Structures are given as C-alpha cells and as structure tokens.
XYZ file of C-alpha atoms in Angstrom:
512
model
C -251.508 62.779 -10.182
C -254.102 64.377 -11.842
C -254.995 67.830 -13.047
C -254.273 69.674 -9.922
C -250.864 68.683 -9.918
C -250.566 69.420 -13.712
C -251.580 73.019 -13.387
C -248.595 73.906 -11.250
C -246.371 71.856 -13.547
C -247.820 73.835 -16.528
C -246.676 77.152 -14.615
C -243.549 75.908 -14.068
C -242.925 74.987 -17.608
C -244.509 78.457 -18.715
C -241.741 80.222 -16.262
C -239.017 77.949 -17.703
C -240.101 79.070 -21.332
C -239.990 82.661 -19.957
C -236.733 82.675 -18.322
C -234.934 80.975 -21.270
C -236.523 83.858 -23.602
C -235.415 86.608 -21.015
C -231.852 84.793 -21.101
C -231.653 84.084 -24.602
C -232.736 88.126 -25.430
C -230.194 89.316 -22.760
C -227.209 87.358 -24.491
C -228.670 88.225 -28.179
C -228.624 91.712 -27.362
C -225.221 91.704 -25.547
C -223.455 89.750 -28.331
C -225.100 91.535 -31.234
C -224.475 95.185 -29.641
C -220.785 94.410 -28.820
C -220.276 93.309 -32.230
C -222.451 96.539 -33.700
C -220.234 98.913 -31.643
C -217.162 97.372 -32.509
C -218.086 97.349 -36.320
C -219.054 100.976 -36.144
C -215.987 102.076 -34.399
C -214.249 100.351 -37.000
C -212.391 98.152 -34.261
C -213.228 94.923 -36.387
C -213.356 94.439 -40.310
C -216.601 93.134 -40.731
C -219.951 95.159 -41.524
C -222.414 96.051 -38.881
C -225.154 94.143 -40.323
C -223.317 91.064 -39.354
C -224.006 91.759 -35.871
C -227.620 90.579 -36.584
C -227.132 87.039 -37.178
C -224.473 86.782 -34.599
C -226.642 88.034 -32.251
C -229.755 85.727 -33.636
C -227.145 82.980 -32.933
C -226.249 83.927 -29.577
C -229.910 83.930 -28.690
C -230.908 80.410 -30.176
C -227.895 78.803 -28.288
C -228.686 80.515 -24.970
C -232.392 79.743 -25.568
C -231.591 75.765 -25.757
C -229.070 75.847 -22.871
C -231.174 77.438 -20.347
C -234.399 75.937 -21.397
C -232.585 72.269 -20.769
C -231.102 73.475 -17.741
C -234.025 75.083 -15.973
C -235.797 71.497 -16.469
C -237.533 70.464 -13.219
C -238.321 66.722 -12.697
C -241.991 65.495 -11.061
C -240.427 64.925 -7.927
C -238.465 68.204 -7.377
C -242.114 69.717 -8.201
C -243.754 67.604 -5.363
C -240.923 68.258 -2.976
C -241.181 72.238 -3.487
C -245.305 72.005 -3.332
C -244.740 70.048 0.015
C -242.159 72.846 1.047
C -243.753 75.847 0.024
C -247.284 75.302 1.241
C -246.330 73.078 4.411
C -248.267 69.844 3.242
C -246.252 67.520 5.321
C -244.773 65.259 1.802
C -248.371 64.706 1.079
C -247.690 65.428 -2.624
C -244.483 63.517 -2.400
C -246.136 60.477 -1.046
C -249.046 60.573 -3.695
C -246.481 60.889 -6.666
C -244.135 57.954 -5.104
C -247.559 55.528 -4.795
C -248.839 57.098 -8.178
C -249.158 53.636 -10.327
C -250.124 51.693 -6.832
C -253.896 50.284 -5.726
C -254.950 50.012 -2.241
C -257.610 51.855 0.324
C -255.250 53.519 2.325
C -253.082 54.737 -0.986
C -256.590 55.711 -2.584
C -257.269 57.834 0.836
C -254.030 59.623 0.690
C -254.211 60.415 -3.319
C -257.532 61.933 -2.659
C -256.530 64.028 0.255
C -253.564 65.411 -1.526
C -255.756 66.403 -4.505
C -258.222 68.179 -2.762
C -255.245 70.051 -0.810
C -253.691 70.952 -4.079
C -257.145 71.872 -5.369
C -257.503 74.541 -2.503
C -254.512 76.100 -3.443
C -254.427 78.615 -6.029
C -251.665 78.428 -8.665
C -250.852 82.531 -8.396
C -249.629 81.251 -4.468
C -246.692 79.490 -6.273
C -244.333 81.769 -7.087
C -241.419 81.984 -9.871
C -238.091 82.297 -8.197
C -235.281 84.708 -9.333
C -237.328 86.355 -12.499
C -235.896 89.656 -11.165
C -232.349 88.414 -12.326
C -233.325 87.503 -15.790
C -235.018 90.591 -16.076
C -232.257 92.910 -15.020
C -229.769 90.808 -17.353
C -232.553 91.716 -20.102
C -232.200 95.270 -19.233
C -228.335 95.092 -19.634
C -228.539 93.548 -22.898
C -230.948 96.335 -24.200
C -228.316 99.043 -22.669
C -225.447 97.226 -24.531
C -227.503 96.459 -27.763
C -228.606 100.550 -27.595
C -225.125 101.490 -27.027
C -223.788 99.546 -29.861
C -226.229 101.281 -32.243
C -225.559 104.624 -30.691
C -221.689 104.323 -31.015
C -220.269 106.775 -33.855
C -219.697 105.061 -37.055
C -215.777 105.424 -37.874
C -216.008 103.055 -40.922
C -216.048 105.641 -43.358
C -214.786 108.180 -41.431
C -211.869 109.998 -42.944
C -210.460 112.240 -40.068
C -209.928 115.763 -41.240
C -205.961 116.164 -41.927
C -204.795 119.365 -40.395
C -202.472 121.532 -42.364
C -199.365 121.211 -40.366
C -197.438 124.829 -39.822
C -194.185 125.216 -41.046
C -191.425 127.440 -39.484
C -187.848 127.251 -40.774
C -185.533 126.199 -38.261
C -182.013 128.233 -37.727
C -180.275 124.899 -38.393
C -181.994 124.632 -41.992
C -181.661 128.369 -42.796
C -177.865 128.292 -41.918
C -177.223 124.808 -43.753
C -179.067 126.474 -47.233
C -176.641 129.498 -46.515
C -173.824 127.230 -46.367
C -174.868 125.222 -49.442
C -175.134 128.604 -51.607
C -171.704 129.585 -50.500
C -170.263 126.246 -51.393
C -171.796 126.485 -54.889
C -170.573 129.996 -55.628
C -167.083 129.130 -54.501
C -167.224 125.893 -56.322
C -165.606 125.004 -59.496
C -168.661 123.933 -61.371
C -169.209 125.373 -64.989
C -172.021 127.962 -65.495
C -174.463 128.483 -66.193
C -174.980 125.213 -64.171
C -173.310 126.737 -61.368
C -175.524 129.836 -61.312
C -178.931 128.066 -62.001
C -178.267 125.985 -58.743
C -177.223 128.675 -56.312
C -180.191 131.041 -57.859
C -182.524 127.595 -57.062
C -181.020 127.776 -53.485
C -181.631 131.473 -52.999
C -184.989 131.580 -54.153
C -185.736 128.307 -51.920
C -184.505 130.250 -49.042
C -186.694 132.999 -49.370
C -189.508 131.137 -49.670
C -189.099 128.809 -46.700
C -188.562 131.665 -44.741
C -192.082 133.317 -46.231
C -193.621 129.845 -45.971
C -196.029 129.018 -43.140
C -197.524 125.621 -43.967
C -195.940 122.322 -44.938
C -197.401 122.396 -48.012
C -195.750 125.924 -49.067
C -192.444 124.370 -47.972
C -192.957 121.231 -49.707
C -194.000 122.992 -53.216
C -191.025 125.160 -52.898
C -188.669 122.400 -51.996
C -190.020 120.315 -55.167
C -189.498 123.352 -57.300
C -185.695 124.124 -56.047
C -184.927 120.189 -56.172
C -186.075 119.891 -59.950
C -184.286 122.463 -60.868
C -180.969 121.646 -59.147
C -181.424 117.955 -60.447
C -181.915 119.364 -64.065
C -178.731 121.857 -63.744
C -176.603 118.957 -62.518
C -177.549 116.777 -65.045
C -177.175 119.139 -67.712
C -173.864 119.657 -66.688
C -172.283 116.370 -67.626
C -173.145 114.781 -70.916
C -170.820 111.543 -69.734
C -173.857 109.205 -68.972
C -175.780 109.803 -72.370
C -172.494 109.635 -74.616
C -170.831 106.707 -72.640
C -174.135 104.381 -72.731
C -174.312 105.100 -76.597
C -170.723 103.920 -76.837
C -171.099 101.051 -74.907
C -174.254 100.314 -76.894
C -172.081 99.979 -79.941
C -170.880 96.698 -78.703
C -167.467 97.344 -80.266
C -164.414 96.463 -78.225
C -162.254 99.384 -78.988
C -164.896 101.984 -78.275
C -166.144 100.316 -75.309
C -162.195 100.407 -73.750
C -162.201 104.195 -74.678
C -166.084 104.380 -72.662
C -164.450 102.979 -69.622
C -161.420 105.145 -69.601
C -163.793 108.153 -69.956
C -166.203 106.712 -67.148
C -165.414 108.620 -63.870
C -168.540 106.696 -62.034
C -165.918 105.117 -59.240
C -164.143 108.418 -58.689
C -164.954 110.833 -55.776
C -162.639 113.365 -57.644
C -160.946 113.693 -60.668
C -158.207 110.827 -60.655
C -155.402 111.013 -63.171
C -153.978 107.461 -62.197
C -157.254 105.790 -62.938
C -157.530 107.504 -66.285
C -154.191 107.029 -67.706
C -154.225 103.195 -66.865
C -157.575 102.714 -68.889
C -156.496 105.179 -71.404
C -153.202 103.187 -71.735
C -155.246 99.916 -72.087
C -157.519 101.286 -75.112
C -154.362 102.887 -76.683
C -152.531 99.497 -76.626
C -155.640 98.367 -78.788
C -154.572 99.595 -81.832
C -151.204 97.479 -81.619
C -151.696 95.221 -84.654
C -150.135 92.131 -83.776
C -150.922 88.671 -85.186
C -151.496 85.418 -83.208
C -148.806 83.356 -81.392
C -147.823 81.502 -84.489
C -148.390 83.948 -86.863
C -146.577 86.748 -88.316
C -148.228 89.549 -90.238
C -146.674 91.117 -93.103
C -146.651 94.812 -93.429
C -149.465 95.059 -95.694
C -151.444 93.103 -93.446
C -150.971 95.375 -90.853
C -151.831 98.451 -92.372
C -154.983 97.346 -94.001
C -155.831 95.826 -90.550
C -154.963 99.197 -88.865
C -156.923 101.134 -91.564
C -159.912 98.874 -90.742
C -159.670 99.537 -87.331
C -159.548 103.180 -87.462
C -162.459 103.605 -89.835
C -164.392 101.258 -87.795
C -163.878 103.190 -84.499
C -164.670 106.496 -86.240
C -167.672 104.977 -87.832
C -168.837 103.361 -84.446
C -168.025 106.325 -82.016
C -169.492 108.822 -84.557
C -172.642 106.679 -84.636
C -172.882 106.584 -80.854
C -172.535 110.628 -80.400
C -175.582 110.918 -83.050
C -177.311 108.123 -80.894
C -176.548 110.243 -77.719
C -178.649 112.852 -78.832
C -175.952 115.265 -76.892
C -175.615 118.673 -78.733
C -172.605 119.186 -80.791
C -171.284 121.854 -78.625
C -170.993 119.935 -75.762
C -167.240 119.887 -74.893
C -167.038 115.899 -74.557
C -168.871 115.607 -77.646
C -166.587 117.837 -79.348
C -163.460 116.206 -77.954
C -164.820 112.943 -79.398
C -165.629 114.339 -82.728
C -162.122 115.494 -82.803
C -160.596 112.329 -82.133
C -162.394 110.841 -85.092
C -163.282 113.110 -87.433
C -161.432 114.744 -90.503
C -159.987 118.377 -90.075
C -161.157 119.087 -86.777
C -159.572 122.374 -85.551
C -157.655 122.230 -82.087
C -157.957 124.818 -79.321
C -154.984 127.290 -80.844
C -156.884 126.847 -84.380
C -154.585 124.308 -85.844
C -155.997 121.508 -87.967
C -156.003 118.090 -86.107
C -156.410 114.931 -88.037
C -158.514 112.204 -86.449
C -158.795 108.820 -87.096
C -160.869 109.287 -90.056
C -158.248 111.537 -91.646
C -155.672 109.251 -90.619
C -157.216 106.426 -92.524
C -157.942 108.415 -95.834
C -154.325 109.598 -95.785
C -152.413 105.725 -95.259
C -152.186 105.194 -99.019
C -148.119 104.957 -99.351
C -147.840 105.141 -95.715
C -146.149 102.114 -93.936
C -147.434 100.700 -90.715
C -144.978 102.654 -88.311
C -145.603 106.144 -90.176
C -149.143 105.268 -89.527
C -148.898 104.268 -85.950
C -147.032 107.323 -85.396
C -149.889 109.327 -86.559
C -152.244 107.481 -84.298
C -150.191 107.855 -81.382
C -150.013 111.937 -82.367
C -153.630 112.190 -81.897
C -153.946 110.030 -79.048
C -151.365 112.210 -77.190
C -153.227 115.312 -78.277
C -156.476 114.154 -77.221
C -154.881 112.607 -73.695
C -155.151 115.828 -71.676
C -157.985 117.451 -73.385
C -160.272 113.971 -72.607
C -159.228 114.176 -68.951
C -159.877 117.760 -68.679
C -163.240 117.547 -70.059
C -164.453 114.565 -68.058
C -162.873 115.792 -64.743
C -164.724 119.141 -65.180
C -168.025 116.803 -65.646
C -166.940 115.092 -62.312
C -166.733 118.204 -60.899
C -169.854 119.614 -62.015
C -171.821 116.547 -61.007
C -170.355 116.250 -57.579
C -171.384 119.659 -56.405
C -174.921 119.306 -57.565
C -175.361 115.957 -56.041
C -173.871 117.247 -52.873
C -176.431 120.056 -52.809
C -178.925 117.495 -53.292
C -177.791 115.270 -50.770
C -177.542 118.258 -48.140
C -180.930 119.487 -49.089
C -182.367 115.974 -48.548
C -180.765 115.613 -45.080
C -182.126 119.002 -44.113
C -185.662 118.499 -45.090
C -185.658 114.667 -45.120
C -187.055 114.294 -48.299
C -185.839 111.722 -51.168
C -183.894 112.909 -54.007
C -183.764 111.194 -57.516
C -181.005 108.599 -58.084
C -178.089 110.029 -59.738
C -177.256 109.317 -63.646
C -174.570 106.862 -64.193
C -173.372 104.975 -66.880
C -175.279 101.567 -67.426
C -172.222 99.630 -68.621
C -173.772 95.670 -67.470
C -176.692 96.374 -70.104
C -176.173 94.779 -73.631
C -172.528 93.173 -72.396
C -173.706 89.956 -73.859
C -173.451 91.054 -77.300
C -169.944 92.639 -76.780
C -167.587 89.908 -78.175
C -164.473 89.885 -76.094
C -165.645 92.843 -73.875
C -168.274 90.837 -72.634
C -166.055 87.891 -71.722
C -163.132 89.684 -70.402
C -164.809 93.260 -69.342
C -168.257 92.703 -67.959
C -167.719 91.945 -64.512
C -164.884 94.910 -64.080
C -165.732 98.106 -61.769
C -167.445 100.227 -63.993
C -169.226 102.157 -61.479
C -173.030 101.928 -60.320
C -175.627 101.134 -62.752
C -179.289 101.728 -62.740
C -181.438 98.965 -60.699
C -184.610 97.851 -61.069
C -187.614 97.006 -58.811
C -190.007 94.071 -60.292
C -190.820 93.359 -63.737
C -191.542 96.441 -66.204
C -190.946 98.864 -63.093
C -187.594 100.445 -63.246
C -186.389 103.161 -60.653
C -183.218 104.854 -60.812
C -181.636 102.641 -58.327
C -182.879 99.089 -56.032
C -180.133 100.345 -53.553
C -181.245 100.837 -49.870
C -181.823 104.217 -48.755
C -183.065 105.646 -45.397
C -186.625 106.090 -44.967
C -186.947 109.580 -42.822
C -190.184 108.887 -41.480
C -189.018 105.601 -39.822
C -185.314 105.799 -39.635
C -184.940 102.429 -41.408
C -183.523 101.591 -44.626
C -185.461 100.598 -47.496
C -185.520 100.046 -51.140
C -185.519 103.139 -53.085
C -188.914 101.937 -54.874
C -190.564 101.290 -51.399
C -189.489 104.487 -50.476
C -190.636 106.154 -53.512
C -193.931 104.562 -53.428
C -194.797 105.911 -50.067
C -193.983 109.287 -50.840
C -196.113 109.550 -54.433
C -198.825 108.130 -52.800
C -198.758 110.964 -50.159
C -198.034 113.172 -53.094
C -201.156 111.695 -54.989
C -203.432 112.440 -52.068
C -202.292 116.082 -51.595
C -202.401 117.221 -55.081
C -205.982 116.332 -55.176
C -207.115 117.911 -52.229
C -207.979 121.804 -52.516
C -207.566 122.082 -49.118
C -203.909 122.190 -49.238
C -204.387 125.566 -51.601
C -201.281 124.216 -54.281
C -201.453 126.291 -57.314
C -201.335 124.782 -60.739
C -197.793 125.822 -61.350
C -196.621 123.974 -57.866
C -198.607 120.896 -58.881
C -196.452 120.627 -62.062
C -193.264 121.322 -60.263
C -194.375 118.851 -57.613
C -195.435 116.107 -60.311
C -192.024 116.662 -62.484
C -190.137 116.354 -59.168
C -191.470 112.805 -58.719
C -191.233 111.714 -62.176
C -187.381 112.455 -61.533
C -187.700 110.138 -58.272
C -189.304 107.464 -60.446
C -186.953 107.275 -63.409
C -184.420 109.796 -63.246
C -184.075 112.890 -65.664
C -185.918 112.408 -69.229
C -185.596 114.383 -72.254
C -188.643 115.630 -74.248
C -189.227 112.212 -76.011
C -188.758 110.334 -72.796
C -185.886 108.572 -73.538
C-alpha cells in the first residue's frame, strides 16, 4: 500500500496523539485540581505548589497509557476503510497480497489505490472525540475549583469571646464556702483574707459577662487564697529544713511534727512518734558494753548541744519569721531562758547542757523530761492549729476547682524523701516510713508540685499534673497575648502569678 493508504494512517496517528493529549490534560487537571483544593482547604498537609508536579505526573502517565492503548494496526485500518466507504474488502485484499506479484494482484492493487485516491481524508471521521473534549472540560472545572477553594492553610478562625453568666449553683457554692470559712477555726488574718477573697470573687463573677473576666477574677481569688493557705502554716519550710539537717534526732522530731498523713489533728499518731523522738535521748551502751556515769553524762551533753545546734540552724535556714508559733515553740525547746506562756523562764536543751556540770545523768534526764513534757502539748497545739488552717484553705481551693473546672496548685507537703541517703540510720530505718506526700517531678529539670493523676475537666480523663498544666498554660499564653480579650495589666499579673503557683507551688521573693 502506497501513499493513498498512508494518508489515512497519518490522520489516524494524529487522532491518536490528539486523543491522548486530551485524556492526559483531563486527568492531569483533575489530579492537580483535587490536590490543590485539598491543600488549600488544609485537608492534606503538603503545600499547594506540590499539586503542579502531581498533575504533571498524572498527565505524562495518562498520555503514555492512552497513546499505547489507542494504537491501530494496518489490518484494522483497512477493515475500517472497507467498512466506512463500502469498498467490498478491496483495501484488505490489497494489504493481504502487498508483498506478492502477479497480473491479477497488480490490477487489484491498482484498483484499490485508485479507489482510495478518490476518497478525501476529511471524510474519514475520528470517532468519540466528544468524550475526550467533555473530559477536558471536566478537568478544567476541577482545576478551577481547586484554585478558587478558600485558602485555610494559614487561616485562624476568629475566637469568639464566650459569654459568661454565673449559675445559681456556683453562687450557692461560693456563699456556702464563705460561711464555712467564717465559721471555721482557722486563725486570723488568714481566715479573713480567704473570706474577703471569696466575697470579692462572688461580686466580680456576678458582674462578669465574658469568660476572660471570669478567668481573671478566678485567678486573682485563687492566688490570694493559695497564698493565705501557705502563709497559715510554716510546717513545710521548717520541717524540710530540719530533715535536711540529716541528724537522726532532729529528723525524728520532724516526723513527729509532720501532719501530712492527717485528715484532722491526730493525737495518737503524734504521741507515738513524739515518744520515739523522746526515747532517742536515753543514753545506753552497746549490748556488751556498760557505760559509766561519766560517759553517760558526756554523751547526753553532746546530744543536747548537737540537737540544739542543728535545730537552731534549721530554723534559720527555713527563713520563717521568729514570731511564727512553730518557730517560737521549737526555739523554746532548744534555747536558753525562753519564756513560757505564763512568763516563767523555761530551760531549753542549750540551758540544760550549759548547767550539767556537777549533775548526775539521772538529774539531767529529769530536766530533759521536764522540757519535753512542757513542749508536748504546746507543739501539738501548734501543729494542730496549722493543720486546721491548711485544711480550710485547701478545702476552699478544691471546691472552687470543682465549681469552675479550673486547676489548682499542688498543696505544700514536707519532702522527707529528699536527702535521705545522707541520713545515717534514719536513711536505713525510716526512709520508707509513711512520711506523707512529697513533691513530684515531670521530666529532667522540670519539677511540678505533684506528679499525681488529676482530672482534666476538658476531657473528663485523669492525666498527670504536668500535662494538665501544659494545656492550661498554653491557653493562658495565647489569651494574654491577644488584646481582644481585654485583660488589664493588673489582671495579667494576677493570672501569671497564679500560673507560677500552678507550676511550682508557692515561692518566696528569692524564688526559693
């Protein structure tokens, strides 16, 4: 077959290329448009520009597939020419005997050539082009839609300031708390400070109309109540300092004064531990050694002087004012010439040790028993009152946390588990005793007031204290940095101080 057949073959090849291009453009546009739309809508994470190579890849792959699949052999073309133009298989016969010679074959071939010569190529129609054109329009529509899709990648939805209105239950809860505090046995001025903070909180929450106003008022009140609660007890600071002395007898007294495991004042627990502390002054030798009278006196004197020195240093290290009741009582126990409540002079351990010359061991022990007897009830009264104080403050904080679904700082507790390795016998015999709750840590270098599981009011699940703090702290930073919430500088400082308490508990001005 010569040029007349090849002209139809060339047209079919052009149609094949044209269809492949249309199909490739359609699929490339659809793939690119879909990816572009998903990216702009932030449904997928990649950049919108990535839709370009995706579309190009789809175009190339589709073109290759369609170009190969649309290939038509010479036999199929001949069959179609015979069929479309009613040539009675002239073209198929000429193609079948193309490589052969002979008179009849030559005449048949020439007849087929002449017949094809008389047929214009425009009469040879390309089939189903409309399908490819329609597919291209669809692809163009998808691409345009993807381009016009709203760009939500950098879109930050405007946070609506949530309105707030205090509920009747919350009003009743705060009013009940005020009555509870006012009728409690908590000492002033701490009781008055907490009661006043609750009264101011109630008035501010009644007037609050937005959540930021409510949150600022709560932060101010919770900070004030937390500080009043911490100030109402010096136990954590003093007992931690005593425990850090690493002295066995000082630690025994610290354990006796620790109320962490109490729900209410517990004379039985105190008396048992105080008796153990008291017995530590009995001078006895080893099982196979009998101490002389002189040795007993010397050892007892050293014990009294050592205890007085270590306890005095611990009181100074605690940085608690000397007017504090617990500081005063402990100082009376170890000092020289302290005054009792009725004004009489009381000989503490330092005075007893200084006056031991010429006294027997029994006489000195009688003096020791005397001061220990005097201080038994006084120390119990002091720690019981401080326990009552903290119970009232902590109960108030817990109720406010439940009423308004906010986190509260971890409560102060003596940390007797620390430094126990350097405590001599105490480290061996007592480090696993029930010394009460201690502070916990979350990660290296990041210490929170507790690592206990606490309720996350946002999800209703229990999570670690540090995890819940991180959630609330992130929200706090976002809101304080946005002027639309309308926080005043005073409110910002109150909220920041409250979150400082959430992070690490109460700190003094030096951050200790």
